[in-house]
Amino acid sequence: MNSENSVGELVSQPYKYGFVTDIETEKIEKGLNEEVVRLISSKKKEPDFLLQFRLKAFNQWKKMKEPIWANLGYPEIDYQDIIYYAAPKKIEKKESLEEVDPKLLETFDKLGIPLSEQKRLSNVAVDAVFDSVSIATTYKEKLAEYGVIFCSIGEAVNDYPELIERYIGSVVPSNDNFFAALNSAVFSDGSFVYIPKGIDCPMELSSYFRINSGDTGQFERTLIIAEEGASVSYLEGCTAPMFDTNTLHAAVVELVALDHASIKYSTVQNWYSGNEHGIGGIYNFVTKRGHCRGKKSKISWSQVETGSAITWKYPSCILQGEDSIGEFYSVALTNNQQKADTGTKMVHVGPRTRSTIVSKGISAGHSSNSYRGLVQIGSKALGARNYSQCDSMLIGDQAEAKTYPYIRSQQPQSNIEHEASTCRISEDQLFYLQSRGIGFEEAVSMMVSGFCRDVFNQLPMEFAAEADKLLALKLEGSVG
Amino acid sequence: MIRQDAKVILDIVDLHARVEDQTILNGVNLKVRAGEIHAVMGRNGSGKSTLSKIIAGHPAYDVTSGTIYFQGENLLAMEPEERARVGIFLGFQYPIEIPGVSNLEFLRVSTNARRTQLGLEELDTFEFEDLVNERIKLVQMDPIFLNRSVNEGFSGGEKKRNEILQMALLEPIVAILDETDSGLDIDALRIVSSGVNQLAKPNTATILITHYQRLLNEITPDYVHVMNAGRIIRTGGKKLALELEKSGYEWLDAEPGNQGGLNHG
Amino acid sequence: MDEYLQWLDSLPKASGALKAIQLRGRESLKRLGLPNQAIEEWRLSDIAHLKKIIQYPYVKELNQIFDEENPIKSLVDNKIQIIIDSQDIHKESINLPKGIRHLNQSELEQSLGHSIEKCSFMDNWTVAMNHAATMEVLGLKVEGKNLPLIEIVIPSQRDSFIPTRVIIFVEENAELELTQIIQGSQNSVHSHVIEVHLGQEAKVNHGLLAFGEMNSSLMANIAIEQNARSNYSLTTVQEGWLFSRLEPRVVQIEGQAHTNIKGLQISKGKDQIATHSLVRFDGPEGTLDQLQKAAAADHSHCIFNGSIEVPRIAQKTNANQLSRNLLLSSNARIDTKPELEIVADDVRCAHGATVSQLEEEQIFYLRSRGIEDDQAAALIFKGYCQEILNCLPQNKDKTQIMQKLLRGMRK
Ligand SMILES: Nc1ncnc2c1ncn2[C@@H]1O[C@H](COP(=O)(O)OP(=O)(O)O)[C@@H](O)[C@H]1O
Ligand SMILES: [Mg+2]
């Protein structure tokens, strides 16, 4: 098939979010010590409990070792060569959008996330986070009518300290792992969502994370609480400029669902992934975990992971409430020199808990894509069920796909089923599509999106189309 | 064959049942006398298989009220295997495959369990083989299937023949055949129905669950029942089956008044 | 640790044909130390059992050949039986048919450890342990076809540590049917290593039956090197050990070969029974069919870890792995961890895993035919095992084995 050549010649689409916003920022010195942790806390005028939380985490972190089991093979990170606090100067107060630096608004405009009154998205409330600092949250008032709180973590610390104190670190303890401990010590900002009892959040909530500085570590923290009978759908998007150095991003996301509550958390991750030689890009080490605390609660993760030089991420569910449900739908695409190690943990604690895992990994170029999963059925999880499916697709003979699905069961009255397959785009299928007049690139992207269909179906409408396009862009030039 | 003086051997009284949170049977009443052949028809999902599995004692279904008497005894109090031993037989709509379990051994163990109940001697392997070889002719099944695992890799028709073979070995008193005719070609249908006819005795009864008139051409029912939404809503003679074949079940939607319609007693 | 080093020093002086691997094994053991749970491959293992080994005297000759209570004496008639009951294998006394002979000294020196190396087993702790201690090796060369079954029986002795070592070189086009029977007895510890080299188009059907007894332990490594167009089938059964760790590794050095692995592990009481398998394709167009079954009852623990490696060179590999587990008690535990590493795009790999109890619908079917609850469960459990037993070489009467498997499994 001559398509091999024709495709090989196509060049990768440039990363269109790679620009840098020229804006004055306040940064502290590089390096991390107790003073830095105190400084961050004082700059944010935090209550004492949070400072103590940070200090405890910092002390734990000092004793921990960076995990190496994921075999991601990145060069050693010098944690003293990173700036742990940076904020756009004019951000201090942002009572109204007018006070936000127009350059920032312009930046988000360019990213397709207009924030201003006239242009903002009609049915999505957005929390825009620039270098880990929340600069604006739209539709706050409208949400407040329903009692829904949607603001930055920083604001929430001041306005709702009792909620923060109660829930922060309750799902991801500060010593959970190396990166979670680091985040707990130095986290900058992020989003906070609180859905009161019985409320079905009237609009999609969304955080958009933008990394701008090259030498600053990014440590946001997100906390979502759905009270009894509440439900919410939350989206997260992210981009970063192109630097030829690596930026560390270590985020923590905690979700809490009480009785009958449901949280749907969708991510489209498109951090800068480095160039085709693997220079630059984000190191993305994220701890995401949801706790189905109440009975019949539900937490659903959907993610489309296309960016970052390195991704290390396992959105998980602790299914404690009886009859609670955990879901994980993931598409992870790696190209060039990218490395992704992602998957999920479903920990079944309560009786009749159910979980579903659908993971689609696509590896192209010289990249490496691993699925790592754990399904654990505890001895009290009578009648628990899990179904997992993880498929890999390889494009080109230099890419790697690895699958490590780990199953542990201690409850005979439970059922676990795992299926996995590896395939490639078959020439016959391609030929069939082409013989019906479909262009090669289009045929490939049709097959890739067909491969990912089960996951895309789980994304909120606006995102699904976006994700499809994103994959097509990412893959351009990689086939053959 | 209807004989009003014949003994009632199976008596289902106001049976209600559900699975998980869903109610499936809504008050089924059915009396079966010795010598009779009953046909149960009705749309998919109306509860026919559920009824048959409850008679056989499937643990997934909860009987919420009502009773089933078999020869005067409370059938619901018995374990599934006891029911089989006293003479209840269910030919499954979807016979399950059991890899690794030898069909022959399975048949022998179950036949001996029934024989013990009847006060007969257990058969040793040789005697049993003779018996199987004799009964297998009835369903014209290739003996090769005896050496396979239970139903494993059997075609739809082969599974159904295997069911009838089991019936021939267990010699039940009440045989319930759940869509045994589905998926059979005309020859296989003849073989299966002649088997059923030969096994019918004056002291036994048969309940046929079917969608098709063609089975009822081979095995003539004394009664035809129509099931809908978990109850028997109409009972008639074999003409009713012909009517249904012609006009389908749409009248069910049109005549809500028919709910709870007559039931023979 | 002191005890460990002392034990190492107490071993007989390295000598004979095995000198080189003995020295290597001892050196590895010193370097590796006792495994601990921080090492991924040992994470789930009950390490305490390993320490037992070094408490046992080193046995040169066994005086109790068969466990009288549960002898598996022989499975078939037409066979050559070799009993490794001492550290001096009386080669002369074994009557080998035409087409099969002992490896001579220089052949042994040449081939010993070759497949082990290929399977990256040299620094494996259990292999090192075996190599450090083993004093004699059974080496066979197979050159013909249609040979009688070779049955290697490895008995044991109470309260003893028994290392045994086998190497079989199967020439191009040759065919072999091989059954190994390892029997534990009270407090015995077995260490067994076998390497089998398959020449091009060679065919080997290999069965390994490992039956433990009270408190016995087993560590066995199987290293298989397959040349192109060879066909290797392995069927393993592990039961009755308090601690058993079986590690089969197969490397298709040129691809284009067929590998078939079937395994059954049954644990009860406080047993821990583990299988750690690895199959690597170092060439294109290889195939693998793997089915591992495990059943855990009482307070026991079954572990399966199955790696499949498909490097870049292994285009058109077709590999299938299935792990089917039965969890029979709420105090038992199953861990299963398939690992697939694929770096070639034109491959078909599928794997699956299930953990469940005995299937309710199947039990109901049998009950609806008058079969008692317990008996129905036993029948289905038997069927579950039968599928694996059917794959053993010279598939004749397996009732004896089945009885062993069923002992203690009924409620
Ligand atoms: N084990 C079960 N779990 C859940 N629903 C069931 C189960 N068995 C039957 N049902 C439901 O009960 C209804 C009746 O089914 P069934 O008895 O199979 O009908 P029929 O045999 O008349 O087609 C259907 O809606 C079916 O989905
Ligand atoms: Mg039905």
Short mmCIF file of N, CA and C and ligand atoms in Angstrom, two decimals, chain B residues 19-20 22-25 42-53 58 60-61 93-94 178-179 209 211 227, chain C residues 361, ligand 1:
data_model
loop_
_atom_site.label_atom_id
_atom_site.label_comp_id
_atom_site.label_asym_id
_atom_site.label_seq_id
_atom_site.Cartn_x
_atom_site.Cartn_y
_atom_site.Cartn_z
N VAL B 19 -38.30 -10.86 40.70
CA VAL B 19 -36.86 -11.02 40.68
C VAL B 19 -36.29 -9.64 40.96
N GLU B 20 -35.32 -9.61 41.87
CA GLU B 20 -34.81 -8.34 42.37
C GLU B 20 -36.00 -7.45 42.73
N GLN B 22 -38.31 -6.39 40.57
CA GLN B 22 -39.29 -6.36 39.49
C GLN B 22 -40.30 -7.51 39.67
N THR B 23 -41.57 -7.13 39.65
CA THR B 23 -42.60 -8.16 39.75
C THR B 23 -42.81 -8.78 38.37
N ILE B 24 -42.82 -10.08 38.32
CA ILE B 24 -42.95 -10.74 37.01
C ILE B 24 -44.23 -11.55 36.91
N LEU B 25 -44.56 -12.28 37.96
CA LEU B 25 -45.82 -13.02 37.94
C LEU B 25 -46.84 -12.32 38.84
N GLY B 42 -48.00 -16.83 24.48
CA GLY B 42 -47.94 -15.44 24.94
C GLY B 42 -46.68 -14.78 24.44
N ARG B 43 -46.75 -13.48 24.47
CA ARG B 43 -45.64 -12.68 23.97
C ARG B 43 -44.34 -12.96 24.72
N ASN B 44 -43.24 -12.58 24.06
CA ASN B 44 -41.97 -12.61 24.75
C ASN B 44 -42.04 -11.69 25.95
N GLY B 45 -41.52 -12.14 27.04
CA GLY B 45 -41.48 -11.30 28.23
C GLY B 45 -42.74 -11.38 29.07
N SER B 46 -43.70 -12.23 28.67
CA SER B 46 -44.94 -12.26 29.44
C SER B 46 -44.80 -13.08 30.73
N GLY B 47 -43.70 -13.83 30.85
CA GLY B 47 -43.46 -14.53 32.12
C GLY B 47 -43.52 -16.04 32.02
N LYS B 48 -43.54 -16.58 30.82
CA LYS B 48 -43.68 -18.03 30.65
C LYS B 48 -42.48 -18.78 31.21
N SER B 49 -41.29 -18.33 30.82
CA SER B 49 -40.09 -19.02 31.32
C SER B 49 -39.97 -18.86 32.82
N THR B 50 -40.35 -17.68 33.29
CA THR B 50 -40.29 -17.46 34.73
C THR B 50 -41.18 -18.45 35.46
N LEU B 51 -42.39 -18.61 34.96
CA LEU B 51 -43.30 -19.56 35.58
C LEU B 51 -42.69 -20.96 35.61
N SER B 52 -42.09 -21.35 34.48
CA SER B 52 -41.55 -22.70 34.43
C SER B 52 -40.37 -22.85 35.37
N LYS B 53 -39.55 -21.81 35.48
CA LYS B 53 -38.38 -21.92 36.36
C LYS B 53 -38.80 -21.91 37.83
N HIS B 58 -36.04 -22.43 40.63
CA HIS B 58 -34.86 -21.58 40.41
C HIS B 58 -34.72 -20.56 41.55
N ALA B 60 -33.31 -17.70 41.79
CA ALA B 60 -33.28 -16.25 41.53
C ALA B 60 -34.65 -15.59 41.75
N TYR B 61 -35.71 -16.39 41.74
CA TYR B 61 -37.05 -15.80 41.81
C TYR B 61 -37.63 -15.92 43.21
N GLN B 93 -35.50 -23.49 28.06
CA GLN B 93 -35.47 -22.73 26.81
C GLN B 93 -34.03 -22.57 26.33
N TYR B 94 -33.13 -22.28 27.27
CA TYR B 94 -31.73 -22.15 26.93
C TYR B 94 -30.89 -23.07 27.80
N ASP B 178 -40.07 -25.73 27.71
CA ASP B 178 -40.05 -24.30 27.43
C ASP B 178 -39.44 -24.04 26.06
N GLU B 179 -40.31 -23.74 25.11
CA GLU B 179 -39.89 -23.45 23.74
C GLU B 179 -38.91 -24.48 23.20
N ILE B 209 -44.61 -24.86 26.38
CA ILE B 209 -44.57 -23.41 26.17
C ILE B 209 -44.09 -23.21 24.74
N HIS B 211 -44.51 -20.79 20.80
CA HIS B 211 -45.04 -19.68 20.02
C HIS B 211 -45.74 -20.18 18.76
N MET B 227 -50.71 -16.18 28.16
CA MET B 227 -50.15 -15.44 29.28
C MET B 227 -49.85 -14.02 28.85
N GLU C 361 -26.16 -20.82 37.59
CA GLU C 361 -27.05 -21.39 36.58
C GLU C 361 -26.69 -22.84 36.30
N1 LIG D 1 -33.42 -13.45 36.23
C1 LIG D 1 -34.06 -12.35 35.80
N2 LIG D 1 -33.61 -11.13 36.14
C2 LIG D 1 -34.24 -10.01 35.73
N3 LIG D 1 -35.33 -10.01 34.97
C3 LIG D 1 -35.85 -11.19 34.59
C4 LIG D 1 -35.24 -12.41 34.98
N4 LIG D 1 -35.94 -13.42 34.46
C5 LIG D 1 -36.97 -12.85 33.76
N5 LIG D 1 -36.91 -11.51 33.84
C6 LIG D 1 -37.85 -10.57 33.23
O1 LIG D 1 -39.14 -11.03 33.45
C7 LIG D 1 -39.95 -10.86 32.31
C8 LIG D 1 -40.51 -12.19 31.86
O2 LIG D 1 -39.48 -12.98 31.30
P1 LIG D 1 -39.68 -14.48 30.82
O3 LIG D 1 -40.30 -15.24 31.90
O4 LIG D 1 -38.38 -14.98 30.32
O5 LIG D 1 -40.69 -14.30 29.63
P2 LIG D 1 -41.09 -15.24 28.42
O6 LIG D 1 -40.49 -16.59 28.69
O7 LIG D 1 -42.56 -15.24 28.45
O8 LIG D 1 -40.54 -14.64 27.18
C9 LIG D 1 -39.10 -10.18 31.28
O9 LIG D 1 -39.32 -8.82 31.35
C10 LIG D 1 -37.71 -10.50 31.74
O10 LIG D 1 -36.80 -9.52 31.34
#
